[in-house]
CSV table of C-alpha atoms (C1' of nucleotides) in Angstrom, one decimal:
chain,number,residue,atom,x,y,z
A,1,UNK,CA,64.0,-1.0,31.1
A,2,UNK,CA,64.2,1.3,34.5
A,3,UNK,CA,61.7,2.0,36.9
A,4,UNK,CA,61.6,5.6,35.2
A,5,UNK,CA,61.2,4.8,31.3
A,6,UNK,CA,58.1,2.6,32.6
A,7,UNK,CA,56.4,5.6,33.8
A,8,UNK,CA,56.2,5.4,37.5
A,9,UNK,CA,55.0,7.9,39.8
A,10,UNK,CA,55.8,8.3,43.7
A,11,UNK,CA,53.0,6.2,45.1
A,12,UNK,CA,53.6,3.0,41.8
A,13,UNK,CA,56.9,2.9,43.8
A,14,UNK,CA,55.5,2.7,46.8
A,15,UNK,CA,53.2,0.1,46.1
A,16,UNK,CA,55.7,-2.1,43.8
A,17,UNK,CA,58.6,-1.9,45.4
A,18,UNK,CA,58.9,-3.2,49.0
A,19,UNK,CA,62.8,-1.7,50.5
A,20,UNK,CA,64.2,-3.4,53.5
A,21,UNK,CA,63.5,-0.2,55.4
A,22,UNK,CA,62.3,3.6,54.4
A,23,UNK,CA,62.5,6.7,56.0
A,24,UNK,CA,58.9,8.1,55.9
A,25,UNK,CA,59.9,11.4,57.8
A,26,UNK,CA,62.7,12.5,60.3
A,27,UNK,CA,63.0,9.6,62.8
A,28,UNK,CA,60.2,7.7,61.3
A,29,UNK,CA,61.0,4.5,59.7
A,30,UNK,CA,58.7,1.9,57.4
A,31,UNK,CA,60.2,-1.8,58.1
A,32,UNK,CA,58.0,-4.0,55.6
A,33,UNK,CA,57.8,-7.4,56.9
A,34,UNK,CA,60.1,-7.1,59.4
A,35,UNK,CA,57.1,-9.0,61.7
A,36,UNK,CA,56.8,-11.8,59.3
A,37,UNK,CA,58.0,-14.3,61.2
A,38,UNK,CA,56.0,-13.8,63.8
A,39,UNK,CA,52.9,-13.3,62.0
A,40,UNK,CA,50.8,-16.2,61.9
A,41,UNK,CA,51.6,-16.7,66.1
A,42,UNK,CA,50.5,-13.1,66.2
A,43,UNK,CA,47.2,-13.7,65.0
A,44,UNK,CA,46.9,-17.1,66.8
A,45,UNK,CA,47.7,-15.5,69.9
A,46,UNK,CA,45.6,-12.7,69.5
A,47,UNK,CA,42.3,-14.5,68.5
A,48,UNK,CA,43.0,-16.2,72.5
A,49,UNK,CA,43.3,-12.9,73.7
A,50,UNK,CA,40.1,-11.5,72.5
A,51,UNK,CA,37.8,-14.7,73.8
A,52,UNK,CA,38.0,-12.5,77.1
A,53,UNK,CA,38.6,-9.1,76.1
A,54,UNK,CA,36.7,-8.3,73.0
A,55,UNK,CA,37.6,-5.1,71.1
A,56,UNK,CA,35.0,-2.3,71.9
A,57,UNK,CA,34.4,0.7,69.9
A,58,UNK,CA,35.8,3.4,71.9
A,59,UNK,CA,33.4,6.9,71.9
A,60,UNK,CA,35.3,10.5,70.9
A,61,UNK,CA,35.0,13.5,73.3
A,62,UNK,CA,32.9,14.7,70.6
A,63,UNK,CA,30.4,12.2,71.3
A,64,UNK,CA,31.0,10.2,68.0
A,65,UNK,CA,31.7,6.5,67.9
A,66,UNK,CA,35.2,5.7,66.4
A,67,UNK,CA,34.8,3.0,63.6
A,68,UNK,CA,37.5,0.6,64.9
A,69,UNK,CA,37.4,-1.5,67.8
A,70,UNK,CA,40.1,-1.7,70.3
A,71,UNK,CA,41.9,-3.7,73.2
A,72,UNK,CA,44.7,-3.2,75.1
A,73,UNK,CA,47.6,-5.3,76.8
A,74,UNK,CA,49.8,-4.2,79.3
A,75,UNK,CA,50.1,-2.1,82.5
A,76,UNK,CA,48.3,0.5,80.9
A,77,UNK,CA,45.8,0.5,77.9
A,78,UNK,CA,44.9,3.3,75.6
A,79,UNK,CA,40.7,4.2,75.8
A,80,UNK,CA,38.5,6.9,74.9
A,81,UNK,CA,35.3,8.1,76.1
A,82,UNK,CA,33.1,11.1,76.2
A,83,UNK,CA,35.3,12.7,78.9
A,84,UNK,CA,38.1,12.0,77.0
A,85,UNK,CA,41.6,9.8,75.9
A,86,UNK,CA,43.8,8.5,78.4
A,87,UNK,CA,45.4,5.3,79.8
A,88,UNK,CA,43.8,3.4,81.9
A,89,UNK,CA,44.6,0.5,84.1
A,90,UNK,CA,41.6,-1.8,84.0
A,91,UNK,CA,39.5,-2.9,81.3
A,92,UNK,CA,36.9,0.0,81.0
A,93,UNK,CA,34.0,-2.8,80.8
A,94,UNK,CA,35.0,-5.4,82.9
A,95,UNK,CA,37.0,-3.4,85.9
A,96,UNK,CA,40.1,-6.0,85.5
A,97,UNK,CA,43.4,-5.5,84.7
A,98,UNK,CA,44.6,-6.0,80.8
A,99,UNK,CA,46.4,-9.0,80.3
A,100,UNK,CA,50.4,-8.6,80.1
A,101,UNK,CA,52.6,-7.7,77.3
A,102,UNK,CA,54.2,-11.7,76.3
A,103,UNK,CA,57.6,-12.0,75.4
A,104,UNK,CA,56.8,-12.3,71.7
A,105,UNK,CA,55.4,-9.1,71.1
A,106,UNK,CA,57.6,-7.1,73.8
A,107,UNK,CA,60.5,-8.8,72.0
A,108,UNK,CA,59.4,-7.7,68.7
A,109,UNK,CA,58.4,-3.9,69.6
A,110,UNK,CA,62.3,-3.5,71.0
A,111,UNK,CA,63.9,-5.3,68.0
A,112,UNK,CA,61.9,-3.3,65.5
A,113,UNK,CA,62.9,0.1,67.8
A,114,UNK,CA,66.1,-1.0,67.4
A,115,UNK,CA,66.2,-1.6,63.4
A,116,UNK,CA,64.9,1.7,63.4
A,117,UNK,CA,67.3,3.5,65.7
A,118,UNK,CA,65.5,3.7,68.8
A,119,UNK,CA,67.5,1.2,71.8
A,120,UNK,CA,65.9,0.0,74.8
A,121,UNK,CA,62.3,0.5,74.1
A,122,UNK,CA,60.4,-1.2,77.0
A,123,UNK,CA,56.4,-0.4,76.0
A,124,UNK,CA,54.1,-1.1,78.9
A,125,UNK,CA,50.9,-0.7,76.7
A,126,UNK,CA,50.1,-2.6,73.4
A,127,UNK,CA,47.0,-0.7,71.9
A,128,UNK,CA,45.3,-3.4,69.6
A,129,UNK,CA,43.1,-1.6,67.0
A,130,UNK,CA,40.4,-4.2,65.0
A,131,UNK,CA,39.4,-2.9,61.8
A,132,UNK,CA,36.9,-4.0,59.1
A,133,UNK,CA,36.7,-2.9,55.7
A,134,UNK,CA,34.7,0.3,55.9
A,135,UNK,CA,37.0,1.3,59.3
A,136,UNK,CA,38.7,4.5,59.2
A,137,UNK,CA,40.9,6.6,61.5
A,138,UNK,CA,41.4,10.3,60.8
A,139,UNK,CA,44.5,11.9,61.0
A,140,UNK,CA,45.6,12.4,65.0
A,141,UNK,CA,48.5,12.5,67.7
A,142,UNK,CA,49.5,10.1,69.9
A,143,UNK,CA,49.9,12.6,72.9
A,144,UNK,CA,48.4,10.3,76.2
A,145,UNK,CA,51.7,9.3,77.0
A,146,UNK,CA,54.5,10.6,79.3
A,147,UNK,CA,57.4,10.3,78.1
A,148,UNK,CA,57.7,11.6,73.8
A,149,UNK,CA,61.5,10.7,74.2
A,150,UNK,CA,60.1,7.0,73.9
A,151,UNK,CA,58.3,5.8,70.4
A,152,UNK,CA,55.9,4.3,68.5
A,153,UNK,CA,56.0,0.8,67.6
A,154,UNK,CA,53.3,-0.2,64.7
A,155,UNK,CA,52.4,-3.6,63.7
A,156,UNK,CA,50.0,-4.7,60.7
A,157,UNK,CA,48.6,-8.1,60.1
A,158,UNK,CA,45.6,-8.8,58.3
A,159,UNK,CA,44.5,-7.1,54.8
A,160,UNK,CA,46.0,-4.1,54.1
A,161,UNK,CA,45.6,-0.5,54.7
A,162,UNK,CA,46.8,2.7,53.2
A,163,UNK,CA,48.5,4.6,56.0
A,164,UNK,CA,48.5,8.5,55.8
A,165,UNK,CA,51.8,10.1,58.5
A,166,UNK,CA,51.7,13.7,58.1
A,167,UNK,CA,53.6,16.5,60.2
A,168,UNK,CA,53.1,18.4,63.0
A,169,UNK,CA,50.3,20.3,62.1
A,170,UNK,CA,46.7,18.5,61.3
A,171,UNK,CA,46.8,20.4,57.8
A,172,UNK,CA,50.5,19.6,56.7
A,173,UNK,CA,50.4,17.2,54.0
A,174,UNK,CA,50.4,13.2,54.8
A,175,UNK,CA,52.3,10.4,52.9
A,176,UNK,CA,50.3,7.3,52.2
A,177,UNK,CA,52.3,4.2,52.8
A,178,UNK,CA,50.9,0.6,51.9
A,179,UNK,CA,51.0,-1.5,54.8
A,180,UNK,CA,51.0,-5.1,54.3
A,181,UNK,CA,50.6,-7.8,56.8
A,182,UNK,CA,53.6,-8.0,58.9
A,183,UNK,CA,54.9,-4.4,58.3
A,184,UNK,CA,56.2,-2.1,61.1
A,185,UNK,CA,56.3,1.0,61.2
A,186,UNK,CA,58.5,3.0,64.1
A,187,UNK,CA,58.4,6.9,64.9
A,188,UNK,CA,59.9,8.9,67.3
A,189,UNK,CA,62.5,11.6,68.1
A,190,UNK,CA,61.2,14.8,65.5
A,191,UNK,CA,58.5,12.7,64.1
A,192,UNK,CA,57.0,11.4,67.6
A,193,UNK,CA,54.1,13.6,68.0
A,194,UNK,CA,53.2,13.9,64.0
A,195,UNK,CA,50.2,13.5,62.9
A,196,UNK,CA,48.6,9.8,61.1
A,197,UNK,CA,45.4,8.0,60.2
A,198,UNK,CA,44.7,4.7,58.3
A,199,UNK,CA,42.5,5.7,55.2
A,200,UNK,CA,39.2,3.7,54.6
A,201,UNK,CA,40.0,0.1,54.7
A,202,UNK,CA,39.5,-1.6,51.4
A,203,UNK,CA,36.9,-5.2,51.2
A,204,UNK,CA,39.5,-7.9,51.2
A,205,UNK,CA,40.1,-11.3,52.7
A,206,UNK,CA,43.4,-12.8,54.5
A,207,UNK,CA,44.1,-16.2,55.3
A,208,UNK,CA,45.1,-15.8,58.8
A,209,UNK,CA,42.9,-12.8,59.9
A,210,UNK,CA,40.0,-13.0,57.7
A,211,UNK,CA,38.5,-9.7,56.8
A,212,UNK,CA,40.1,-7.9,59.6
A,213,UNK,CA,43.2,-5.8,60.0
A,214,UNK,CA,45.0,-5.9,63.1
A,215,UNK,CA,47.1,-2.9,64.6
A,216,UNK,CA,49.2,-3.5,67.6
A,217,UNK,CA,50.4,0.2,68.9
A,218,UNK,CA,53.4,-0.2,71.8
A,219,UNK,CA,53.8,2.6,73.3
A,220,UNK,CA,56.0,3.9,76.8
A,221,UNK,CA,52.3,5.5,78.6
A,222,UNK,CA,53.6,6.0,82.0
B,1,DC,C1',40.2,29.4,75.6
B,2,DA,C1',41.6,25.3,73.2
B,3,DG,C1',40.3,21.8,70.9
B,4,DT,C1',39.2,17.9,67.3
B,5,DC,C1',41.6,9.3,67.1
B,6,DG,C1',34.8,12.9,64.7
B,7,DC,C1',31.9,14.9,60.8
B,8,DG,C1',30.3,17.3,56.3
C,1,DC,C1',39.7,22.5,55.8
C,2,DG,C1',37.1,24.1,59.7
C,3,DC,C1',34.0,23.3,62.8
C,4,DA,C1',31.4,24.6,68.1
DNA sequence: CAGTCGCG
DNA sequence: CGCA
């Protein structure tokens, strides 16, 4: 019996089947579990990292909390406020520099560039986005940085989220893609500045995170 | 005028 | 999907 004769639409495929790599859009690539093996130190290192820089919900120009809550590594981190988005080189509420980028994750970001056609990525900011079930993020750009010959480097641990990447216009229809713990996702070249969003994230437990989904965005700010 | 990682 |  095929996948066809059982009746499968688009998203059952997406959801049962879990290819080595899938193109999502042009230069946008889906590695499932390509950060498996370093998953569990991911998680371990990150629970050290937020002792001294807890994740803080970041406020919209529009003057409404976002749901997640975020930290940054790196030269530069990613942070919002009522004046607006930007990069930033201190901790907005402690004054002191983020912590740097280690080897593991800086490692990782260029080998999953790589996989997914992009060589020589060097991020100097790791945006690390904390959501709970409940936590949302509507459909934006990533337009802070630089340089949009560089990409974006995604990495989910935790429970899972349903990941909408759409075009270059807010309205233009978005794919939903099923990201698992240790999934990457990597866009760039046509696809750099195209819309995404994580839907609402669903009550779940994982063994490593707990109730929590973990995002680490690299990016190339300056 | 452009926007807008939010909301209804 | 369009806001103000």
């Amino acid at each position: 019996m095929n996948l066809l004769t059982r009746g499968l639409k688009t998203m059952d495929l997406l959801t049962e089947l879990r290819p080595e790599q899938m193109t999502l859009a042009a230069g946008a690539v889906w590695l499932p579990g390509f950060a498996l093996p370093q998953a569990e130190a991911l998680c371990a290192y990150l629970q050290q990292h937020f002792v001294p820089h807890p994740p803080q919900q970041m406020m919209t120009p529009m003057g409404y909390p976002m749901s997640v809550r975020t930290s940054s590594m790196g030269d530069r981190g990613w942070v919002g406020s009522a004046q607006g988005y930007g990069y930033s080189a201190v901790e907005p509420s402690s004054g002191r520099p983020w912590p740097p980028i280690p080897p593991l994750i800086l490692t990782l970001a260029h080998d999953a560039a790589l996989k997914a056609g992009y060589a020589g990525f060097v991020p100097d900011s790791c945006l690390i986005n904390v959501y709970a079930p409940g936590n949302k993020m509507g459909l934006h750009q990533d337009k802070d940085e630089q340089d949009f010959s560089q990409p974006i480097v995604s990495v989910s641990l935790g429970i899972p989220a349903t990941f909408l990447f759409g075009g270059a216009r807010r309205s233009d229809k978005a794919v939903k893609v099923p990201l698992q713990h240790g999934d990457v996702v990597v866009w760039g070249g046509a696809s750099r500045r195209f819309y995404h969003g994580i839907a609402t994230i669903a009550a779940n437990q994982h063994p490593q995170a707990g109730a929590q989904r973990i995002n680490l965005t690299l990016r190339k700010a300056t």
